[in-house]
């Protein structure tokens, strides 16, 4: 038998195997609806995480938007959190809850990473505002960014968060209780350009994160946050729980940014894992605070939400860190659920039909264009029948690792991402 005949025989055998597997798992496949997603879970989680394997594709956000609508109407969810700057997101929340500002303005200034350019994000904000119109405060939907004020090229100055925290405390507490004055903070902070220097991302020597002033600011930020917590009864009584929680957000962000800048100035091999881990911790702290408010749908990259340790290569160097999802899952246990997303094709990005023997290849054989699958049931059915994870032809798309099925509650699969529904890149 020559090689061509052997290959044809193998392909027929493999295709028969795939068709058999697809038949075996058909009972685990459902429409992407709130009832079906909840049916995969033992209880309604306080944090329901929906991941995506790439950014900038509005087709994925369309699925998220529809699922959130159903969760609101059928399951009592009231908050959505997205992978965007937590401080900027306050403007979006003010708009959807009270109509403050304009839609154009909040899309421009209320999102980081360019996500405000997404048509699907705009549709989400518009729908939330319309839903809230005329409703009492307790029934209104809330929006949150849960990322730190961080971009891949660097981090924001801690000025906004630190001064907002100090302003809140100084308005409602005797000056003698505060560890410093506003003028002291301003002097220690210096020009914002010291903190936002782009070269610091690749050159630790250009970072101000380990200067004497930065060290003093870390101590003062810690004291201010401790004072906020210690005086919680007084402060909540004098203002409101909402105002106090906003001050907590500023406190978490200030201390998180100062810690992030500290590690930007590090020269050890652990620098990048510590930066990635610090970002994950800042995300996790924001999600845990939102969970105190009530059930929340969170949407971000799969790598930020998975329970397994996250990994990537940067400059050829392998890096690992514990993501926000893994931290929140460890803290909340069964009150955290993770639904990942996998894709078949993104042809306009050069991602064609998935390779044979991959998880995506198996799901691509299903007739459904969009579905959600019981991930653990799928993993049990497949056992060791899959080969290595799918390889991606495009750097911006991260295929799902089948080894993560056991730690994933569900898997949304989009067969084809259509061209023309791209959001931000």
Tab-separated table of C-alpha atoms in Angstrom:
chain	number	residue	atom	x	y	z
A	1	UNK	CA	0.000	0.000	0.000
A	2	UNK	CA	1.565	3.303	-1.061
A	3	UNK	CA	1.568	6.428	1.104
A	4	UNK	CA	-1.381	8.049	-0.689
A	5	UNK	CA	-3.634	5.033	-0.167
A	6	UNK	CA	-2.481	4.741	3.443
A	7	UNK	CA	-3.239	8.419	4.075
A	8	UNK	CA	-6.708	8.086	2.508
A	9	UNK	CA	-7.401	5.059	4.685
A	10	UNK	CA	-6.274	6.936	7.793
A	11	UNK	CA	-8.455	9.938	6.928
A	12	UNK	CA	-11.534	7.738	6.454
A	13	UNK	CA	-10.849	6.040	9.766
A	14	UNK	CA	-10.303	9.354	11.534
A	15	UNK	CA	-13.444	10.896	10.040
A	16	UNK	CA	-15.462	7.879	11.156
A	17	UNK	CA	-14.005	8.335	14.657
A	18	UNK	CA	-14.872	12.036	14.688
A	19	UNK	CA	-18.430	11.358	13.560
A	20	UNK	CA	-18.740	8.738	16.284
A	21	UNK	CA	-17.443	11.163	18.916
A	22	UNK	CA	-19.796	13.882	17.716
A	23	UNK	CA	-22.679	11.467	18.105
A	24	UNK	CA	-21.478	10.489	21.586
A	25	UNK	CA	-21.389	14.084	22.848
A	26	UNK	CA	-24.554	15.366	21.188
A	27	UNK	CA	-26.454	15.108	24.483
A	28	UNK	CA	-23.955	17.514	26.084
A	29	UNK	CA	-24.560	20.190	23.423
A	30	UNK	CA	-27.086	22.995	24.060
A	31	UNK	CA	-28.087	26.391	22.716
A	32	UNK	CA	-26.259	29.273	24.395
A	33	UNK	CA	-29.078	30.335	26.701
A	34	UNK	CA	-29.146	31.284	30.366
A	35	UNK	CA	-31.187	28.197	31.313
A	36	UNK	CA	-28.755	25.869	29.537
A	37	UNK	CA	-25.710	27.528	31.126
A	38	UNK	CA	-27.268	27.361	34.575
A	39	UNK	CA	-28.127	23.726	33.931
A	40	UNK	CA	-24.400	22.971	33.759
A	41	UNK	CA	-23.846	24.381	37.259
A	42	UNK	CA	-24.778	22.995	40.680
A	43	UNK	CA	-25.960	26.414	41.894
A	44	UNK	CA	-26.290	29.994	40.686
A	45	UNK	CA	-22.782	31.462	41.070
A	46	UNK	CA	-22.056	34.920	42.404
A	47	UNK	CA	-19.441	35.307	39.677
A	48	UNK	CA	-20.200	33.731	36.305
A	49	UNK	CA	-17.146	34.133	34.070
A	50	UNK	CA	-17.432	33.978	30.285
A	51	UNK	CA	-14.067	33.866	28.566
A	52	UNK	CA	-12.999	34.567	25.006
A	53	UNK	CA	-9.917	33.246	23.161
A	54	UNK	CA	-9.225	36.492	21.299
A	55	UNK	CA	-10.097	40.167	21.513
A	56	UNK	CA	-11.613	42.429	18.909
A	57	UNK	CA	-14.338	40.180	17.486
A	58	UNK	CA	-17.810	41.596	18.054
A	59	UNK	CA	-19.418	38.252	17.196
A	60	UNK	CA	-18.160	37.004	20.569
A	61	UNK	CA	-19.531	40.071	22.329
A	62	UNK	CA	-22.905	39.566	20.644
A	63	UNK	CA	-23.118	36.167	22.371
A	64	UNK	CA	-22.101	37.787	25.661
A	65	UNK	CA	-24.707	40.534	25.292
A	66	UNK	CA	-27.560	38.128	24.633
A	67	UNK	CA	-26.527	35.874	27.511
A	68	UNK	CA	-26.405	38.878	29.863
A	69	UNK	CA	-29.903	39.962	28.810
A	70	UNK	CA	-31.225	36.521	29.635
A	71	UNK	CA	-29.357	36.362	32.936
A	72	UNK	CA	-30.899	39.701	33.885
A	73	UNK	CA	-34.420	38.704	32.932
A	74	UNK	CA	-34.378	35.083	34.109
A	75	UNK	CA	-31.728	34.766	36.828
A	76	UNK	CA	-31.653	38.133	38.598
A	77	UNK	CA	-28.163	39.212	37.524
A	78	UNK	CA	-27.653	42.962	37.792
A	79	UNK	CA	-23.940	43.559	37.107
A	80	UNK	CA	-21.640	42.981	34.153
A	81	UNK	CA	-17.875	43.402	34.457
A	82	UNK	CA	-15.534	43.597	31.474
A	83	UNK	CA	-11.773	43.529	30.939
A	84	UNK	CA	-11.333	47.295	31.033
A	85	UNK	CA	-9.947	50.014	33.320
A	86	UNK	CA	-11.836	49.956	36.637
A	87	UNK	CA	-11.520	53.718	37.140
A	88	UNK	CA	-12.619	54.640	33.620
A	89	UNK	CA	-15.552	52.234	33.940
A	90	UNK	CA	-17.112	54.444	36.612
A	91	UNK	CA	-18.162	56.853	33.842
A	92	UNK	CA	-19.975	54.055	32.016
A	93	UNK	CA	-21.710	53.002	35.218
A	94	UNK	CA	-22.836	56.571	35.878
A	95	UNK	CA	-24.266	56.759	32.381
A	96	UNK	CA	-26.192	53.473	32.495
A	97	UNK	CA	-27.549	54.106	36.005
A	98	UNK	CA	-28.436	57.807	35.772
A	99	UNK	CA	-27.849	59.019	32.230
A	100	UNK	CA	-24.858	61.149	33.266
A	101	UNK	CA	-22.864	62.259	30.243
A	102	UNK	CA	-23.473	61.051	26.707
A	103	UNK	CA	-23.146	57.690	24.996
A	104	UNK	CA	-20.414	58.987	22.693
A	105	UNK	CA	-18.424	60.388	25.612
A	106	UNK	CA	-18.552	57.252	27.752
A	107	UNK	CA	-17.623	55.017	24.825
A	108	UNK	CA	-14.598	57.217	24.201
A	109	UNK	CA	-13.446	57.692	27.799
A	110	UNK	CA	-15.060	54.862	29.749
A	111	UNK	CA	-13.180	51.936	28.180
A	112	UNK	CA	-9.489	51.089	27.975
A	113	UNK	CA	-7.576	48.941	25.450
A	114	UNK	CA	-9.569	50.500	22.594
A	115	UNK	CA	-12.684	48.529	23.554
A	116	UNK	CA	-14.876	51.622	23.333
A	117	UNK	CA	-14.688	51.324	19.521
A	118	UNK	CA	-16.603	48.040	19.609
A	119	UNK	CA	-20.114	48.209	18.157
A	120	UNK	CA	-21.192	45.367	20.449
A	121	UNK	CA	-19.910	47.197	23.541
A	122	UNK	CA	-21.841	50.248	22.407
A	123	UNK	CA	-24.986	48.138	21.997
A	124	UNK	CA	-24.506	46.739	25.510
A	125	UNK	CA	-24.212	50.207	27.080
A	126	UNK	CA	-27.195	51.516	25.118
A	127	UNK	CA	-29.354	48.553	26.158
A	128	UNK	CA	-28.383	48.872	29.823
A	129	UNK	CA	-29.281	52.565	29.823
A	130	UNK	CA	-32.677	51.841	28.241
A	131	UNK	CA	-33.334	49.017	30.709
A	132	UNK	CA	-32.563	51.246	33.695
A	133	UNK	CA	-34.664	54.185	32.553
A	134	UNK	CA	-37.439	54.730	35.096
A	135	UNK	CA	-36.451	51.843	37.356
A	136	UNK	CA	-35.734	52.263	41.089
A	137	UNK	CA	-32.062	52.241	42.092
A	138	UNK	CA	-32.212	48.736	43.585
A	139	UNK	CA	-33.318	47.264	40.263
A	140	UNK	CA	-30.882	49.055	37.971
A	141	UNK	CA	-28.159	47.267	36.060
A	142	UNK	CA	-24.562	48.134	36.896
A	143	UNK	CA	-21.447	48.245	34.726
A	144	UNK	CA	-17.877	47.752	35.917
A	145	UNK	CA	-14.422	47.552	34.467
A	146	UNK	CA	-12.411	45.105	36.560
A	147	UNK	CA	-8.940	45.516	35.080
A	148	UNK	CA	-6.422	47.880	36.606
A	149	UNK	CA	-5.494	51.139	34.838
A	150	UNK	CA	-2.911	49.136	32.899
A	151	UNK	CA	-1.967	48.819	29.256
A	152	UNK	CA	0.484	46.371	27.734
A	153	UNK	CA	2.891	49.297	27.302
A	154	UNK	CA	2.812	50.400	30.928
A	155	UNK	CA	0.744	51.515	33.898
A	156	UNK	CA	-1.049	54.693	34.929
A	157	UNK	CA	0.228	57.043	37.590
A	158	UNK	CA	-1.354	56.395	41.016
A	159	UNK	CA	-2.401	60.049	41.325
A	160	UNK	CA	-6.102	59.724	40.416
A	161	UNK	CA	-6.790	56.801	42.737
A	162	UNK	CA	-4.654	58.022	45.638
A	163	UNK	CA	-5.934	61.601	45.660
A	164	UNK	CA	-9.569	60.459	45.317
A	165	UNK	CA	-9.126	58.245	48.387
A	166	UNK	CA	-7.471	61.057	50.344
A	167	UNK	CA	-10.170	63.547	49.311
A	168	UNK	CA	-12.938	61.231	50.533
A	169	UNK	CA	-11.287	60.688	53.905
A	170	UNK	CA	-10.368	64.334	54.428
A	171	UNK	CA	-13.956	65.441	53.795
A	172	UNK	CA	-15.376	63.238	56.525
A	173	UNK	CA	-12.620	62.727	59.126
A	174	UNK	CA	-10.626	65.057	61.335
A	175	UNK	CA	-7.378	66.100	59.684
A	176	UNK	CA	-5.395	64.747	62.626
A	177	UNK	CA	-6.443	61.205	61.767
A	178	UNK	CA	-4.964	61.300	58.289
A	179	UNK	CA	-1.327	60.232	57.828
A	180	UNK	CA	-0.560	63.082	55.442
A	181	UNK	CA	-1.913	66.156	53.705
A	182	UNK	CA	-2.959	66.476	50.081
A	183	UNK	CA	0.092	68.685	49.497
A	184	UNK	CA	2.385	65.965	50.804
A	185	UNK	CA	0.865	63.448	48.419
A	186	UNK	CA	1.176	65.833	45.510
A	187	UNK	CA	4.832	66.451	46.232
A	188	UNK	CA	5.649	62.761	46.502
A	189	UNK	CA	3.736	61.894	43.333
A	190	UNK	CA	5.591	64.411	41.199
A	191	UNK	CA	4.856	64.686	37.468
A	192	UNK	CA	2.691	61.873	36.074
A	193	UNK	CA	5.232	61.379	33.296
A	194	UNK	CA	7.607	59.815	35.823
A	195	UNK	CA	5.110	56.974	36.266
A	196	UNK	CA	3.908	56.607	32.685
A	197	UNK	CA	7.351	56.550	31.024
A	198	UNK	CA	6.838	54.056	28.136
A	199	UNK	CA	10.442	52.841	28.220
A	200	UNK	CA	9.940	51.511	31.764
A	201	UNK	CA	8.014	48.511	30.455
A	202	UNK	CA	11.168	47.087	28.895
A	203	UNK	CA	13.850	48.915	30.880
A	204	UNK	CA	13.469	48.630	34.683
A	205	UNK	CA	16.012	51.424	35.158
A	206	UNK	CA	13.500	53.866	33.638
A	207	UNK	CA	10.861	53.075	36.260
A	208	UNK	CA	10.260	55.271	39.307
A	209	UNK	CA	8.650	52.407	41.196
A	210	UNK	CA	11.520	51.940	43.660
A	211	UNK	CA	12.371	55.551	44.320
A	212	UNK	CA	12.311	56.930	47.872
A	213	UNK	CA	9.129	58.829	47.014
A	214	UNK	CA	7.413	55.680	45.713
A	215	UNK	CA	8.359	53.790	48.878
A	216	UNK	CA	6.858	56.564	51.034
A	217	UNK	CA	3.698	56.581	48.916
A	218	UNK	CA	3.234	52.825	49.413
A	219	UNK	CA	3.304	53.309	53.194
A	220	UNK	CA	0.891	56.241	53.057
A	221	UNK	CA	-1.488	54.381	50.724
A	222	UNK	CA	-1.524	51.445	53.118
A	223	UNK	CA	-2.325	53.759	56.044
A	224	UNK	CA	-5.116	55.485	54.111
A	225	UNK	CA	-6.747	52.170	53.178
A	226	UNK	CA	-6.463	50.952	56.775
A	227	UNK	CA	-8.123	54.160	57.960
A	228	UNK	CA	-10.926	53.704	55.419
A	229	UNK	CA	-11.638	50.228	56.781
A	230	UNK	CA	-11.213	51.136	60.438
A	231	UNK	CA	-13.671	54.031	60.146
A	232	UNK	CA	-16.173	52.162	57.939
A	233	UNK	CA	-19.166	52.581	60.328
A	234	UNK	CA	-18.590	56.320	60.620
A	235	UNK	CA	-17.897	56.852	56.922
A	236	UNK	CA	-20.821	54.784	55.653
A	237	UNK	CA	-23.100	56.611	58.065
A	238	UNK	CA	-21.833	60.027	56.986
A	239	UNK	CA	-21.949	59.272	53.262
A	240	UNK	CA	-23.361	56.007	51.905
A	241	UNK	CA	-22.263	52.448	51.322
A	242	UNK	CA	-21.975	53.297	47.627
A	243	UNK	CA	-19.572	56.176	48.321
A	244	UNK	CA	-17.523	54.084	50.750
A	245	UNK	CA	-17.259	51.230	48.230
A	246	UNK	CA	-16.106	53.709	45.598
A	247	UNK	CA	-13.378	54.829	48.013
A	248	UNK	CA	-12.434	51.159	48.503
A	249	UNK	CA	-12.038	50.865	44.732
A	250	UNK	CA	-9.721	53.870	44.751
A	251	UNK	CA	-7.769	52.367	47.637
A	252	UNK	CA	-7.370	48.968	45.949
A	253	UNK	CA	-6.285	50.654	42.747
A	254	UNK	CA	-3.779	52.971	44.432
A	255	UNK	CA	-2.053	50.193	46.376
A	256	UNK	CA	-2.199	47.859	43.354
A	257	UNK	CA	-0.635	50.426	41.027
A	258	UNK	CA	2.143	51.253	43.481
A	259	UNK	CA	2.928	47.560	43.816
A	260	UNK	CA	2.861	47.164	40.020
A	261	UNK	CA	5.290	50.068	39.567
A	262	UNK	CA	7.537	48.542	42.229
A	263	UNK	CA	7.863	45.370	40.159
A	264	UNK	CA	8.355	47.334	36.951
A	265	UNK	CA	11.604	48.536	38.501
A	266	UNK	CA	12.734	44.981	39.317
A	267	UNK	CA	15.708	43.498	37.460
A	268	UNK	CA	15.348	39.849	38.490
A	269	UNK	CA	14.086	36.991	36.247
A	270	UNK	CA	10.866	37.060	38.248
A	271	UNK	CA	9.926	40.533	37.012
A	272	UNK	CA	7.401	39.608	34.299
A	273	UNK	CA	5.685	36.798	36.254
A	274	UNK	CA	5.285	39.215	39.174
A	275	UNK	CA	3.794	41.894	36.896
A	276	UNK	CA	1.371	39.400	35.351
A	277	UNK	CA	0.484	38.066	38.773
A	278	UNK	CA	-0.045	41.559	40.167
A	279	UNK	CA	-2.421	42.400	37.331
A	280	UNK	CA	-4.301	39.167	38.039
A	281	UNK	CA	-4.524	40.036	41.724
A	282	UNK	CA	-5.884	43.517	40.996
A	283	UNK	CA	-8.527	41.981	38.731
A	284	UNK	CA	-9.427	39.386	41.367
A	285	UNK	CA	-9.831	41.954	44.134
A	286	UNK	CA	-12.230	43.941	41.957
A	287	UNK	CA	-14.262	40.827	41.139
A	288	UNK	CA	-14.485	39.812	44.789
A	289	UNK	CA	-15.783	43.287	45.647
A	290	UNK	CA	-18.422	43.013	42.893
A	291	UNK	CA	-19.436	39.581	44.189
A	292	UNK	CA	-20.314	41.211	47.516
A	293	UNK	CA	-22.852	43.338	45.629
A	294	UNK	CA	-24.590	40.380	43.976
A	295	UNK	CA	-24.463	37.979	41.010
A	296	UNK	CA	-22.111	39.273	38.329
A	297	UNK	CA	-21.346	38.226	34.753
A	298	UNK	CA	-17.703	38.881	33.954
A	299	UNK	CA	-16.264	38.833	30.439
A	300	UNK	CA	-12.556	38.741	29.607
A	301	UNK	CA	-9.919	36.650	27.905
A	302	UNK	CA	-9.968	32.948	28.803
A	303	UNK	CA	-6.474	33.286	30.271
A	304	UNK	CA	-7.726	35.820	32.847
A	305	UNK	CA	-10.650	33.671	33.979
A	306	UNK	CA	-9.529	30.037	33.887
A	307	UNK	CA	-8.944	27.997	37.026
A	308	UNK	CA	-5.728	26.406	35.737
A	309	UNK	CA	-2.479	28.314	35.938
A	310	UNK	CA	-2.088	30.700	33.002
A	311	UNK	CA	0.941	30.715	30.733
A	312	UNK	CA	2.367	32.524	27.746
A	313	UNK	CA	5.676	33.088	25.996
A	314	UNK	CA	7.205	36.555	25.806
A	315	UNK	CA	10.393	37.043	23.841
A	316	UNK	CA	10.731	33.273	23.731
A	317	UNK	CA	10.625	33.018	27.533
A	318	UNK	CA	7.820	30.920	29.105
A	319	UNK	CA	5.864	32.743	31.816
A	320	UNK	CA	3.292	31.458	34.307
A	321	UNK	CA	0.969	33.207	36.754
A	322	UNK	CA	-2.267	32.637	38.637
A	323	UNK	CA	-5.077	34.534	36.937
A	324	UNK	CA	-7.968	36.486	38.421
A	325	UNK	CA	-10.286	33.549	37.802
A	326	UNK	CA	-8.053	31.075	39.614
A	327	UNK	CA	-7.784	33.419	42.610
A	328	UNK	CA	-11.522	34.141	42.758
A	329	UNK	CA	-12.328	30.450	42.342
A	330	UNK	CA	-10.026	29.604	45.255
A	331	UNK	CA	-11.787	32.219	47.396
A	332	UNK	CA	-15.413	31.617	46.364
A	333	UNK	CA	-15.363	27.894	45.642
A	334	UNK	CA	-18.670	26.837	44.086
A	335	UNK	CA	-19.802	30.445	43.888
A	336	UNK	CA	-17.447	30.906	40.912
A	337	UNK	CA	-18.151	29.364	37.504
A	338	UNK	CA	-16.075	29.504	34.325
A	339	UNK	CA	-17.431	29.136	30.808
A	340	UNK	CA	-14.651	29.280	28.203
A	341	UNK	CA	-15.098	30.035	24.510
A	342	UNK	CA	-13.491	28.166	21.608
A	343	UNK	CA	-13.651	29.006	17.908
A	344	UNK	CA	-13.678	27.169	14.602
A	345	UNK	CA	-12.556	29.741	12.065
A	346	UNK	CA	-11.654	33.441	11.939
A	347	UNK	CA	-10.896	33.466	8.238
A	348	UNK	CA	-10.305	37.211	8.025
A	349	UNK	CA	-7.509	36.679	10.572
A	350	UNK	CA	-6.036	33.712	8.691
A	351	UNK	CA	-7.491	31.122	11.097
A	352	UNK	CA	-8.988	28.434	8.870
A	353	UNK	CA	-10.788	25.184	9.707
A	354	UNK	CA	-9.273	23.500	12.780
A	355	UNK	CA	-6.807	20.678	12.430
A	356	UNK	CA	-7.905	17.069	12.686
A	357	UNK	CA	-7.451	15.560	16.126
A	358	UNK	CA	-7.986	18.827	18.013
A	359	UNK	CA	-10.854	19.718	20.317
A	360	UNK	CA	-11.953	22.466	17.928
A	361	UNK	CA	-11.802	19.970	15.067
A	362	UNK	CA	-14.235	17.705	16.891
A	363	UNK	CA	-16.628	20.546	17.726
A	364	UNK	CA	-16.389	21.844	14.164
A	365	UNK	CA	-17.981	18.577	13.020
A	366	UNK	CA	-21.154	19.405	14.967
A	367	UNK	CA	-24.040	20.940	12.989
A	368	UNK	CA	-24.577	23.831	15.417
A	369	UNK	CA	-23.164	27.251	14.519
A	370	UNK	CA	-23.132	28.341	18.166
A	371	UNK	CA	-23.520	26.054	21.158
A	372	UNK	CA	-22.477	25.462	24.745
A	373	UNK	CA	-21.088	22.101	25.825
A	374	UNK	CA	-20.723	20.459	29.226
A	375	UNK	CA	-16.927	20.744	29.447
A	376	UNK	CA	-16.373	18.112	32.111
A	377	UNK	CA	-18.729	15.686	30.390
A	378	UNK	CA	-16.921	16.323	27.122
A	379	UNK	CA	-13.573	15.687	28.758
A	380	UNK	CA	-14.797	12.405	30.224
A	381	UNK	CA	-16.200	11.293	26.859
A	382	UNK	CA	-13.000	12.094	24.973
A	383	UNK	CA	-10.580	10.721	27.562
A	384	UNK	CA	-7.196	10.558	25.797
A	385	UNK	CA	-8.516	10.581	22.222
A	386	UNK	CA	-7.325	14.088	21.341
A	387	UNK	CA	-3.895	15.000	20.100
A	388	UNK	CA	-1.997	18.141	21.045
A	389	UNK	CA	-3.819	21.478	21.420
A	390	UNK	CA	-4.651	23.315	18.217
A	391	UNK	CA	-1.973	25.514	16.683
A	392	UNK	CA	-2.990	29.054	15.767
A	393	UNK	CA	-1.975	30.770	12.543
A	394	UNK	CA	-2.597	34.154	14.160
A	395	UNK	CA	-0.814	35.393	17.261
A	396	UNK	CA	-3.957	37.095	18.614
A	397	UNK	CA	-5.956	33.873	18.952
A	398	UNK	CA	-5.270	31.403	21.788
A	399	UNK	CA	-6.855	27.976	21.158
A	400	UNK	CA	-8.454	26.195	24.106
A	401	UNK	CA	-6.228	23.661	25.853
A	402	UNK	CA	-8.129	20.329	26.205
A	403	UNK	CA	-6.197	19.697	29.421
A	404	UNK	CA	-8.333	22.452	30.996
A	405	UNK	CA	-11.673	20.711	30.380
A	406	UNK	CA	-11.765	19.183	33.864
A	407	UNK	CA	-11.469	22.637	35.482
A	408	UNK	CA	-13.986	24.310	33.151
A	409	UNK	CA	-17.747	24.293	33.718
A	410	UNK	CA	-18.825	24.848	30.135
A	411	UNK	CA	-17.448	25.535	26.688
A	412	UNK	CA	-19.126	27.909	24.237
A	413	UNK	CA	-18.213	27.101	20.626
A	414	UNK	CA	-18.622	29.441	17.654
A	415	UNK	CA	-18.141	27.554	14.426
A	416	UNK	CA	-17.233	30.560	12.284
A	417	UNK	CA	-16.537	34.170	13.269
A	418	UNK	CA	-17.884	36.264	10.382
A	419	UNK	CA	-15.862	38.981	8.744
A	420	UNK	CA	-17.262	42.451	9.208
A	421	UNK	CA	-18.059	42.083	12.910
A	422	UNK	CA	-14.649	43.161	14.116
A	423	UNK	CA	-14.462	45.589	17.003
A	424	UNK	CA	-11.248	46.942	18.458
A	425	UNK	CA	-8.080	45.161	17.480
